[in-house]
XYZ file of C-alpha atoms in Angstrom:
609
model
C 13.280 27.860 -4.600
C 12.688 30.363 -1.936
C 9.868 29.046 0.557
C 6.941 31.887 0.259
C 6.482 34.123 3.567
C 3.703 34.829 5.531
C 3.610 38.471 5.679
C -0.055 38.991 7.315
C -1.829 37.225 9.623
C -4.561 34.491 8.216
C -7.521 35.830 7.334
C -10.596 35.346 9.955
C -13.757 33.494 9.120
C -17.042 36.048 10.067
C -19.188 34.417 11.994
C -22.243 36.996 12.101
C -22.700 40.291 10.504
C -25.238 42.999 11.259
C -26.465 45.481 8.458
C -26.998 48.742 8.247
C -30.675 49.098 8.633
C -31.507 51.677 6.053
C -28.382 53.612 5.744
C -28.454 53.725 9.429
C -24.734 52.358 10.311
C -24.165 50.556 14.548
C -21.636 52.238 15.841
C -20.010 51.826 19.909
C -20.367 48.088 20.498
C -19.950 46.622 23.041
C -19.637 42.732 24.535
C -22.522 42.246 26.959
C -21.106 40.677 30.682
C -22.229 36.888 29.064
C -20.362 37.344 25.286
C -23.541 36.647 23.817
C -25.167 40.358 23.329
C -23.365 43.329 21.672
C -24.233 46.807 23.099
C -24.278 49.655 20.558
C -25.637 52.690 19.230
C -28.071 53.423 16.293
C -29.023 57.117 15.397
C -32.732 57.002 15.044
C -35.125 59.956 13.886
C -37.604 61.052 16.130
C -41.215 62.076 14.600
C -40.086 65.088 13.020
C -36.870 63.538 11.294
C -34.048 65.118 13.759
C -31.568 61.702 14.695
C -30.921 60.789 17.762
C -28.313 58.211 19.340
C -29.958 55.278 21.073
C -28.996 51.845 22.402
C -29.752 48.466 20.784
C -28.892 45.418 21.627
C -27.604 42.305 19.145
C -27.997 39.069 19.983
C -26.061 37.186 16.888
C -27.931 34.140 16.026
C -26.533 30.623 15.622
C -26.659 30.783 12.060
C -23.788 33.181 10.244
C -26.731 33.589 7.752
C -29.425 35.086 10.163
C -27.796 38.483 11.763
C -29.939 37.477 15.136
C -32.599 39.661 17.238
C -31.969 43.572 17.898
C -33.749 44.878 20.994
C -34.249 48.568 20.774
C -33.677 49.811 24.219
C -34.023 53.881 24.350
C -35.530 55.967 22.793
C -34.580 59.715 21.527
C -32.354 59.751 24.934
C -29.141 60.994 23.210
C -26.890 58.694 24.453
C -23.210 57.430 23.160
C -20.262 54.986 24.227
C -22.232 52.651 26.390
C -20.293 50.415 28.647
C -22.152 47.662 30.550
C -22.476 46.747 33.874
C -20.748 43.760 35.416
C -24.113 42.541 35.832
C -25.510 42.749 32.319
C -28.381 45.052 34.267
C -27.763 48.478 33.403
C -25.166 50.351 31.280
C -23.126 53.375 32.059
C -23.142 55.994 28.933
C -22.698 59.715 28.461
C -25.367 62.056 27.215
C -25.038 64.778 24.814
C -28.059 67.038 24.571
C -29.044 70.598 24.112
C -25.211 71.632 24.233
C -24.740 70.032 27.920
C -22.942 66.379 28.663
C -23.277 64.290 31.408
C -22.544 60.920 32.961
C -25.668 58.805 33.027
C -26.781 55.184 34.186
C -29.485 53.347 31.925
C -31.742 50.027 32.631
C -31.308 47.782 30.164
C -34.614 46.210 30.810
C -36.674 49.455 30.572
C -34.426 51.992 29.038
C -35.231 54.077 31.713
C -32.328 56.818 32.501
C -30.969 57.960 36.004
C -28.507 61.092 36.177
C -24.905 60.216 37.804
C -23.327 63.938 36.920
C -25.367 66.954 36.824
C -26.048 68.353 33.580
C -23.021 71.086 32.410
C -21.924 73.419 29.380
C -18.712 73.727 30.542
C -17.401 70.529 30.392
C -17.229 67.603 28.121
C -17.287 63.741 29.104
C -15.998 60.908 27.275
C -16.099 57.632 26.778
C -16.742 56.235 31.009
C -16.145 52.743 31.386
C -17.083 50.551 34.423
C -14.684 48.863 36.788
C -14.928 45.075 37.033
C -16.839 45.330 40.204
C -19.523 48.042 38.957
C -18.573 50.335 41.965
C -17.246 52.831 39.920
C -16.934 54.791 36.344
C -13.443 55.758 34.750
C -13.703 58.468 31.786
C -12.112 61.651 29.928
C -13.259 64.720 31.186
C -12.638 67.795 29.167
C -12.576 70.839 31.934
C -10.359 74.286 30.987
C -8.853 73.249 27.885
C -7.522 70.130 28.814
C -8.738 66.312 29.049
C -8.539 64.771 32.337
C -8.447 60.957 33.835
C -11.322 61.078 35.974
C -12.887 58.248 38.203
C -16.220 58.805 39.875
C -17.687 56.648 42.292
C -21.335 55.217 41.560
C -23.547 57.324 43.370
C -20.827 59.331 45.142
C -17.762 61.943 44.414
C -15.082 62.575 41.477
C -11.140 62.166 41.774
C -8.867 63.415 39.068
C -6.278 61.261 38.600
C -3.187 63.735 37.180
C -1.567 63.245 33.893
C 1.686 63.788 32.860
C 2.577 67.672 32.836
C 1.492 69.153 28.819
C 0.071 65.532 28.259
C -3.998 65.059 27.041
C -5.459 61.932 28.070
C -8.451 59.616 26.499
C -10.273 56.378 26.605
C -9.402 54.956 29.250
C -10.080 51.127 30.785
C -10.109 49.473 33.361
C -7.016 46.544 34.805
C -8.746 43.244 35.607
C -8.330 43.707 39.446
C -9.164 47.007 39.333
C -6.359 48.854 41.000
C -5.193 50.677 37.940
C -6.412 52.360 34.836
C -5.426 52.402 31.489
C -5.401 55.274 29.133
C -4.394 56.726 25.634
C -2.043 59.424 26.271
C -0.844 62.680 23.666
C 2.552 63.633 25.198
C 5.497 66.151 23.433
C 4.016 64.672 19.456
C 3.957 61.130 20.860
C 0.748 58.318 21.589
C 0.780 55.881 24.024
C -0.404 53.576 26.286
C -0.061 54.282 30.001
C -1.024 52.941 34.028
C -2.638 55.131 36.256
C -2.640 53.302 39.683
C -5.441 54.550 41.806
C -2.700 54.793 44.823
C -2.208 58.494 44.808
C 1.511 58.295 46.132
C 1.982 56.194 42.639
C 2.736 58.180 39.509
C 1.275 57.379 35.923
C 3.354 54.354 33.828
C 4.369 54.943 29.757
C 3.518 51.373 28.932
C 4.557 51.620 25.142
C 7.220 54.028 22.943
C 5.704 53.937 19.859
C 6.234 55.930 16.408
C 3.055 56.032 15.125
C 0.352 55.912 17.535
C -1.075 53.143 20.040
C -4.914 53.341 20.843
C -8.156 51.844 21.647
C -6.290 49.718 25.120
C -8.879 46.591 26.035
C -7.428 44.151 28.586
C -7.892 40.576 27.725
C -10.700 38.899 29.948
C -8.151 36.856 32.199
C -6.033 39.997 32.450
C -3.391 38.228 30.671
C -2.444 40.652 28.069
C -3.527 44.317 26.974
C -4.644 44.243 23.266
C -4.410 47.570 21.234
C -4.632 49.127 17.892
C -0.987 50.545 16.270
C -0.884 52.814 13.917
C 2.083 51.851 11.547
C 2.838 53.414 7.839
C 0.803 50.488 5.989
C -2.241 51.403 8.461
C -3.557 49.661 11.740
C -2.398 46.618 13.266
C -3.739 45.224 16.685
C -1.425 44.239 18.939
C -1.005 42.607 22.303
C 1.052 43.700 25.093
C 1.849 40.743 27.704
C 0.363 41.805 31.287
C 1.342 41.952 34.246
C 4.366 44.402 32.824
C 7.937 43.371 33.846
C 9.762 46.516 31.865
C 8.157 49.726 31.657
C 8.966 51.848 28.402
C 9.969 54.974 29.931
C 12.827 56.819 27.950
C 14.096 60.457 29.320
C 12.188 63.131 27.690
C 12.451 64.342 24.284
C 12.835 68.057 22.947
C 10.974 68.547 19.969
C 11.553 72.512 18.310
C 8.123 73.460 18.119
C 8.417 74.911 14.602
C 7.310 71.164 13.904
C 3.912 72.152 14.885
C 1.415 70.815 13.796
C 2.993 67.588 13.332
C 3.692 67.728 17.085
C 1.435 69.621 19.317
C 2.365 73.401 19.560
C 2.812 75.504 22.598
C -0.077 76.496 24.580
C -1.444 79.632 24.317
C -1.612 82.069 27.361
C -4.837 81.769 28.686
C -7.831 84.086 27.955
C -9.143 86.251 30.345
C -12.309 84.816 31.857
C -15.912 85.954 30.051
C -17.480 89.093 32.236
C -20.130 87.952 34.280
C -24.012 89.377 34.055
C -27.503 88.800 35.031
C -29.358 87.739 32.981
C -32.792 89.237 31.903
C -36.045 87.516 33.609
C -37.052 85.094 30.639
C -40.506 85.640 28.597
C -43.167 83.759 26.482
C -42.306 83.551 23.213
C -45.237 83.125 21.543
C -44.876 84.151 18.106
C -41.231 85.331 18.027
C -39.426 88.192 16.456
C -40.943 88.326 12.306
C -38.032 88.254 10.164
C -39.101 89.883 6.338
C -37.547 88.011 3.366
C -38.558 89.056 -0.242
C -39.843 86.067 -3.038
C -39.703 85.613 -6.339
C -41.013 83.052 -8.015
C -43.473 81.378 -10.694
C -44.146 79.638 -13.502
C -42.765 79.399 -17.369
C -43.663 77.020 -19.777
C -44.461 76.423 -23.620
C -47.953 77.718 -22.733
C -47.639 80.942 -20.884
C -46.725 81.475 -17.548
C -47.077 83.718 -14.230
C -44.782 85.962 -12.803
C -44.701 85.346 -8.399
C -43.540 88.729 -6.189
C -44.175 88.534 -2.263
C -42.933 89.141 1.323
C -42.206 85.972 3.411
C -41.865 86.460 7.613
C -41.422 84.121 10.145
C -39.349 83.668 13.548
C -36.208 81.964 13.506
C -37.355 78.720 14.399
C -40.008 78.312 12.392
C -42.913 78.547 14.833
C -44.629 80.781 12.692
C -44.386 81.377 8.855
C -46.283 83.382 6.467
C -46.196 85.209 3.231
C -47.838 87.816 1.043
C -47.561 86.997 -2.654
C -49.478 88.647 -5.742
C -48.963 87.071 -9.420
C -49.202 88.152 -12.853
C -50.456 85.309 -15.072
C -50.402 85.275 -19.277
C -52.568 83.162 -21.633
C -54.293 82.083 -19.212
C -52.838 81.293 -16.025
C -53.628 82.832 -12.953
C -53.743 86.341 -11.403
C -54.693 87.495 -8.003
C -52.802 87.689 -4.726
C -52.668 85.097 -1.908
C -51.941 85.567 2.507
C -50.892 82.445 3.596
C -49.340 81.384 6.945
C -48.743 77.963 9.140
C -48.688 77.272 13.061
C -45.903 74.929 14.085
C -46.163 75.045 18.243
C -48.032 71.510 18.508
C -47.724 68.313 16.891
C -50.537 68.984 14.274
C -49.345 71.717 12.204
C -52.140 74.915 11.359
C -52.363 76.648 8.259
C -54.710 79.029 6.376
C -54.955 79.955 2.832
C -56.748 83.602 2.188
C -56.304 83.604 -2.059
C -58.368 85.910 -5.077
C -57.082 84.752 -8.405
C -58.604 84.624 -12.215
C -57.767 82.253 -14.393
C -58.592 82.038 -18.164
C -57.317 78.930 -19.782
C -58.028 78.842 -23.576
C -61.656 77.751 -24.172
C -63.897 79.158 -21.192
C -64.752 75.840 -19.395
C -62.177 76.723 -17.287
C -62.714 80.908 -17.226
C -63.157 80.818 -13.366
C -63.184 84.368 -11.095
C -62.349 82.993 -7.477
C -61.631 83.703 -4.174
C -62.118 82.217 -0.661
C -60.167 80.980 2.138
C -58.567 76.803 3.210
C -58.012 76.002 7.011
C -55.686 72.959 6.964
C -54.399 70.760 9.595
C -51.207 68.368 9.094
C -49.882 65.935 10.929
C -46.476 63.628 10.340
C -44.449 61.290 11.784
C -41.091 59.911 10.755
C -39.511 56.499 11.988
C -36.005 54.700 10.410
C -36.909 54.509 7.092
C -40.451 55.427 7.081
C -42.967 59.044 7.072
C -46.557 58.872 7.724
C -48.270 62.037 6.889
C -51.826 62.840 7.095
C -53.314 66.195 5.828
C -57.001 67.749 6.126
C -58.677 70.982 4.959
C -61.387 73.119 4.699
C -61.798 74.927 1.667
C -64.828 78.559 1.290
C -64.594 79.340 -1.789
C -66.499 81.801 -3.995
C -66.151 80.615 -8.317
C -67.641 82.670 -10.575
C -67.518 80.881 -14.223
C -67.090 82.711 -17.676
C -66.966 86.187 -15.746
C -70.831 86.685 -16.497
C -72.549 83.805 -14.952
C -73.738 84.026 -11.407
C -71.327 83.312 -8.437
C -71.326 80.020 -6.858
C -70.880 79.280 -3.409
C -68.240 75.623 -2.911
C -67.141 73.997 0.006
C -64.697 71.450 0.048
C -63.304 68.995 2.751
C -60.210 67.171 1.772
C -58.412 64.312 3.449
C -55.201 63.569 2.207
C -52.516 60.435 3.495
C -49.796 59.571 2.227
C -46.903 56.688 3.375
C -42.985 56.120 2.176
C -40.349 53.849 2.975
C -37.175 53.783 2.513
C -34.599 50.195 2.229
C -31.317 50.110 2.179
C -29.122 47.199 1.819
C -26.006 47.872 0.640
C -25.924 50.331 -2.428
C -29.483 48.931 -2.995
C -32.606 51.149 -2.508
C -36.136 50.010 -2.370
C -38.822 52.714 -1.721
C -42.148 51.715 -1.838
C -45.285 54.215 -1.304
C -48.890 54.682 -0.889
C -50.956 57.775 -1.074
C -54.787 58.438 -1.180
C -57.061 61.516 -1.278
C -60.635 61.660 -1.004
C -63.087 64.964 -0.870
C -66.540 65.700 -0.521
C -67.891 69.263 -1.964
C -70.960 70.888 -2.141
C -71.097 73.661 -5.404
C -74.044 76.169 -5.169
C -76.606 73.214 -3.503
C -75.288 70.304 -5.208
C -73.077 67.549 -3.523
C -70.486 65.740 -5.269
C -67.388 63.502 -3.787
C -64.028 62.607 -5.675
C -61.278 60.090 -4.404
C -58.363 58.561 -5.697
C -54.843 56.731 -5.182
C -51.238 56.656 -5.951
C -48.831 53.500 -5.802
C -45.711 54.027 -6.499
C -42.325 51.427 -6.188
C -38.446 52.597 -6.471
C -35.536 50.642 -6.566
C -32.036 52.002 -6.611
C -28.367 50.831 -7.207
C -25.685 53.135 -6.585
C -26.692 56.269 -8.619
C -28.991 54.507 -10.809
C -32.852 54.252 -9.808
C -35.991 53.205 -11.309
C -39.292 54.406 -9.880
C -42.680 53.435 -11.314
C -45.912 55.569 -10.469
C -49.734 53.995 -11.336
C -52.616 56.642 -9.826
C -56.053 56.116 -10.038
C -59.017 58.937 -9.726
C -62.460 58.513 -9.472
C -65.812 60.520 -8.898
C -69.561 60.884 -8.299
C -72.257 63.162 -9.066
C -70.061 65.887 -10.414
C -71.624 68.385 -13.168
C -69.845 71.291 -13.612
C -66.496 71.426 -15.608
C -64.279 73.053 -12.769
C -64.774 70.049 -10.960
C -64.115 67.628 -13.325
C -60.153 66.317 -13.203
C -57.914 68.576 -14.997
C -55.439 67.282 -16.813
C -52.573 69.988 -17.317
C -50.837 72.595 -16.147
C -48.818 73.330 -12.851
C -48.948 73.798 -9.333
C -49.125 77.286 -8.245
C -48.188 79.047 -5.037
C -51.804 81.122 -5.689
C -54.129 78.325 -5.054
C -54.130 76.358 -1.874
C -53.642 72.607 -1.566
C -57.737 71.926 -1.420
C -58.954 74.336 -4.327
C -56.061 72.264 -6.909
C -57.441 68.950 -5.488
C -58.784 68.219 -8.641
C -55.931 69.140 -10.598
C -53.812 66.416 -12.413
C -50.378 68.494 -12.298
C -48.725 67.808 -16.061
C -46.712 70.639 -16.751
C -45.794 69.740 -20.055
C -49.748 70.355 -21.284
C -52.149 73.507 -21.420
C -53.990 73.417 -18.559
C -57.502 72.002 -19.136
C -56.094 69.590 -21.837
C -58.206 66.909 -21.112
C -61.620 66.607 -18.512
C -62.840 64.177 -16.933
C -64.959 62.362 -13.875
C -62.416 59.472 -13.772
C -58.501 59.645 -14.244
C -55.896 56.773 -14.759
C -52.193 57.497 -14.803
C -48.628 55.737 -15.478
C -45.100 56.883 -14.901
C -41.789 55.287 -15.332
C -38.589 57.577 -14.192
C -35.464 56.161 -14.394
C -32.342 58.058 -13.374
C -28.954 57.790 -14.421
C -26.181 59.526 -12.761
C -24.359 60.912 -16.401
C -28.007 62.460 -17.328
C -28.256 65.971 -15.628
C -32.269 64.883 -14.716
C -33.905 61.660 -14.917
C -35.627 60.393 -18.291
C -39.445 60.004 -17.752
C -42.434 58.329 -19.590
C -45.615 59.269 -18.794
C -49.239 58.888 -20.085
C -52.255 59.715 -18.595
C -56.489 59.160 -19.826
C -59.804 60.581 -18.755
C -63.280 59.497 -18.951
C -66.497 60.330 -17.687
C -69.133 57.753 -16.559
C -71.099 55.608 -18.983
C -68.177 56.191 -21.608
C -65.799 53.916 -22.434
C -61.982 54.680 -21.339
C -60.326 57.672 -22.926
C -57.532 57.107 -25.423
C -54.106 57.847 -23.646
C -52.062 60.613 -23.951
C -47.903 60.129 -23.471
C -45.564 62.249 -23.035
C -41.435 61.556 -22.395
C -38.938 63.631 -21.765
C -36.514 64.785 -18.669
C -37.355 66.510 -15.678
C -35.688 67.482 -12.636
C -37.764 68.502 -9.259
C -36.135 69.524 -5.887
C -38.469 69.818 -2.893
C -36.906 71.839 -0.176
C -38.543 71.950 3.719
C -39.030 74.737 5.722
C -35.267 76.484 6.585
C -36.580 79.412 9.172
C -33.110 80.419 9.589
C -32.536 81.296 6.470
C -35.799 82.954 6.627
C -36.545 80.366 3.708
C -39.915 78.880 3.161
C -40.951 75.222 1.765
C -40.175 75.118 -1.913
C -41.102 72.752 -4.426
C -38.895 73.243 -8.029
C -39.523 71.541 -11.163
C -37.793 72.124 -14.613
C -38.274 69.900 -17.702
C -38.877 69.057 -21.380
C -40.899 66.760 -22.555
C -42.466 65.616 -25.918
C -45.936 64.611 -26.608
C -45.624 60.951 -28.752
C -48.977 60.479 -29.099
C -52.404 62.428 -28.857
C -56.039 61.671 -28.567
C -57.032 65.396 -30.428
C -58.355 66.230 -33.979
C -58.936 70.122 -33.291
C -55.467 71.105 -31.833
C -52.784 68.709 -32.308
C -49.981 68.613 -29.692
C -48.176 65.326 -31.519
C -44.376 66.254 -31.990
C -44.755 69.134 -29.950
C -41.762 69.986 -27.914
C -42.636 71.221 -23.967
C -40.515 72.871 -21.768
C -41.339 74.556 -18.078
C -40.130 76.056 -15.164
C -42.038 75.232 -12.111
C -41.523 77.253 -8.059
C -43.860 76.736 -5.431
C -43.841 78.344 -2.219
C -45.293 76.743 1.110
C -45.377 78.684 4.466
């Protein structure tokens, strides 16, 4: 027999592992000055959701089943490729931000950061590492089309270090004593590994000839060998090249045709002429912006009727300001009027008014309601990894006039709305647990009344396959009249504002008005399966008013599929919230109309400014 072979190298035991953190991948490490911390970079949102690159630091615990402490150090400072100080002190790292790069030093105690380059659009760094004394920084500087060796002292001035002629160089690192750099260099279709000596009168060293590629150079920590990745036909393999180098792998020059191109890199173009040169105009406030116009259409269709949504949205193009003018057209029942809405986004609590006139008339005339008035709201959120906190308040005026022939009521309303989500990652599992909560006080035509409520709601996730559950419970006090009751039924509409559909329990599958009551209870399972074009849902719902005993529920099942879109001001877009579904009632708590069997289907847009 033929002994067997070892064609790979044994595989190596992992000691410690660090997982992503809710989809939220390190990335940059690097071994702290004592091998006991890892350096590296998370991308973390800031309070409006935009990610930013920041530095952590790992400590890997004893255990391999504990993945150890990680010490957030910065925060929103856009930094990337950290290197650390000799010292373990500070960290040297370059920062991206706004469209400029720089080279800057940050305390790893206090995450404060101190500016080593000034600030520039017109050239790129890369990847700086420190030299084993911490006295200076070598990195890739991208300056008129080509990528540069550069070292800069600490605190001090820049020296090029010159490449080969038509060669590109990157991530470079630093020789154990310091007297020589080495770097990644793309030369006539060719990657290798070369020696810059800081001695000018010495000329860059090819260190490899490879066929593939060799990158990613990291001297060994007694400067015994230089270990690198090599890319070969089956992939990368890592490597070690034996240091100090006896036998250089220069070989004379090759001619490649450049018809090759791109396989090898093809001749540079001539150079452009240079951009013309003018002043620029004194800068102003901006205050509002320029108003872009976009038209809308939108609305609602369902088994019940319907209303038909025309308007004008305008806004600037970063969203400071947004607005729209919408009228609707409702049938059997839903609701007709017009609406001016707009929303302030210049400070961290976003403004927003509501100026709406619509009639509604719902079959039966408990809900036959003439109405116009006006919300103020106020909204504030944060986001963190994995989490949004969002608080929202308004005012709502508001003018009803029941059954057309009664006497006009005056209502005010003040709303306070929260609401918190997570979300878990480990793996391809998801867990997202919630919590919302509402509460109102109202005062309609002298008498006072309050209504409050909550939402709990847990998902959990594998691959495309998720299960959410929903329980919401609604209570009140002191309400008498019927258009403050909870509503069971019907949609959301871009009309109304946020406050004056507070009482509103949004079931598009049922009239509106189905059911009233002073208390509400509600259950939802979705589950969502990635061959179904929308998840599956079951649903029921009861209401009850005080001194009765619990309503019978009513359940409903079916598919539905809802998209809610943010704000996209460059698009001239605003907030949209999209449902479409079919349901069927399964059971029914009626005698006089009997929805049992009934198949529902709707089509649901929203607008926000």
């Amino acid at each position: 027999d033929v002994p067997a072979v070892r064609t790979a190298p044994i595989a190596r035991k992992r000691l410690h592992t660090l997982e992503a953190r809710n989809g939220v991948e390190p990335t940059m490490p690097r071994w702290m000055p004592d091998g006991k911390s890892i350096l590296f970079v998370r991308f973390e949102p800031d309070p409006q959701g935009f990610l930013h690159p920041d530095l952590f630091l790992w400590t890997p615990a004893v255990s391999p089943e504990k993945s150890g402490e990680v010490r957030r150090i910065t925060h929103e400072a856009d930094l990337r490729d950290p290197d650390p100080a000799p010292d373990g002190s500070w960290a040297i790292a370059v920062r991206n931000r706004n469209g400029y790069s720089q080279i800057v030093r940050v305390s790893l105690a206090t995450g404060a950061v101190t500016d080593l380059t000034e600030p520039t659009v017109f050239e790129v760094y890369d990847q700086p590492r420190l030299s084993p004394d911490g006295t200076r920084a070598a990195f890739a500087l991208h300056r008129q089309g080509a990528w540069r060796l550069t070292i800069l002292e600490i605190g001090g001035e820049m020296t090029a270090l010159a490449p080969p002629a038509g060669a590109t160089v990157s991530s470079p690192t630093w020789s154990l004593d310091g007297r020589a750099v080495f770097a990644v260099v793309g030369l006539r279709g060719f990657i290798d590994l070369w020696s810059f000596p800081l001695d000018p009168a010495s000329p860059p060293v090819p260190l490899t000839r490879t066929q593939g590629a060799a990158i990613a150079p990291a001297p060994a920590p007694d400067g015994s060998g230089l270990y690198y990745l090599s890319l070969e036909p089956d992939g990368l393999d890592l490597r070690r090249l034996p240091l100090p180098i006896t036998e250089t792998a220069s070989a004379p020059p090759v001619d490649i045709p450049a018809s090759l191109a791109p396989a090898v890199r093809p001749p540079a173009p001539p150079a452009p002429e240079p951009f013309p040169e003018s002043e620029i105009a004194e800068s102003r406030p901006y205050g509002l912006g320029r108003q872009e116009l976009f038209p809308l259409l939108g609305g609602t269709a369902a088994s019940d009727g319907g209303a038909w949504e025309l308007g004008v949205r305008g806004g600037d193009v970063i969203g400071r300001f947004g607005w729209f003018v919408l009228g609707s057209l409702g049938e059997s029942g839903w609701p007709t009027g017009g609406a001016l809405a707009g929303s302030l986004r210049r400070w961290p609590v976003e403004l927003g008014f509501h100026l709406f006139q619509s009639e509604e008339d719902p079959e039966g005339n408990l809900l036959d309601l003439d109405r116009q008035g006006i919300e103020l709201s106020a909204r504030w959120e944060r986001n963190w990894s994995g989490d949004r906190l969002r608080l929202t308040g308004g005012v709502l005026w508001n003018d009803v006039e029941p059954g057309r022939t009664g006497p006009s009521l005056n209502q005010r309303i003040a709303s306070l709305h929260g609401g918190w989500g997570s979300l878990r990652r480990r793996g391809s599992w998801r867990f997202e647990p919630g919590l919302a909560a509402h509460f109102e006080t109202g005062n309609t035509d002298g008498d006072g009344w309050t209504r409050a409520g909550g939402v709990l709601q847990l998902g959990l996730g594998h691959d495309d396959t998720r299960l959410r559950l929903t329980w919401s419970r609604n209570t009140s006090e002191d309400v008498s009249r019927a258009f403050d009751l909870y509503q069971l039924g019907g949609a959301r509409t871009t009309l109304l504002p946020d406050t004056a559909l507070s009482s509103k329990i949004a079931v598009p599958g049922l009239p509106p008005g189905t059911l009233l009551g002073e208390d509400h209870e509600g259950q939802r399972a979705e589950l969502t399966l990635g061959f179904l074009p929308a998840p599956v849902f079951y649903e029921r719902h009861r209401l009850w008013s005080s001194g009765a005993a619990k309503g019978e529920w009513l359940t409903l099942a079916g598919l539905e599929y809802r998209l809610a879109l943010d704000p996209l001001p460059i698009g001239r877009l605003p907030a949209l919230d999209l449902r479409v579904g079919v349901a069927q009632v399964l059971e029914e708590p009626f005698v006089e109309e009997v929805l049992e069997g009934d198949w529902r289907w709707w089509l649901i847009t929203v607008w926000r400014p």
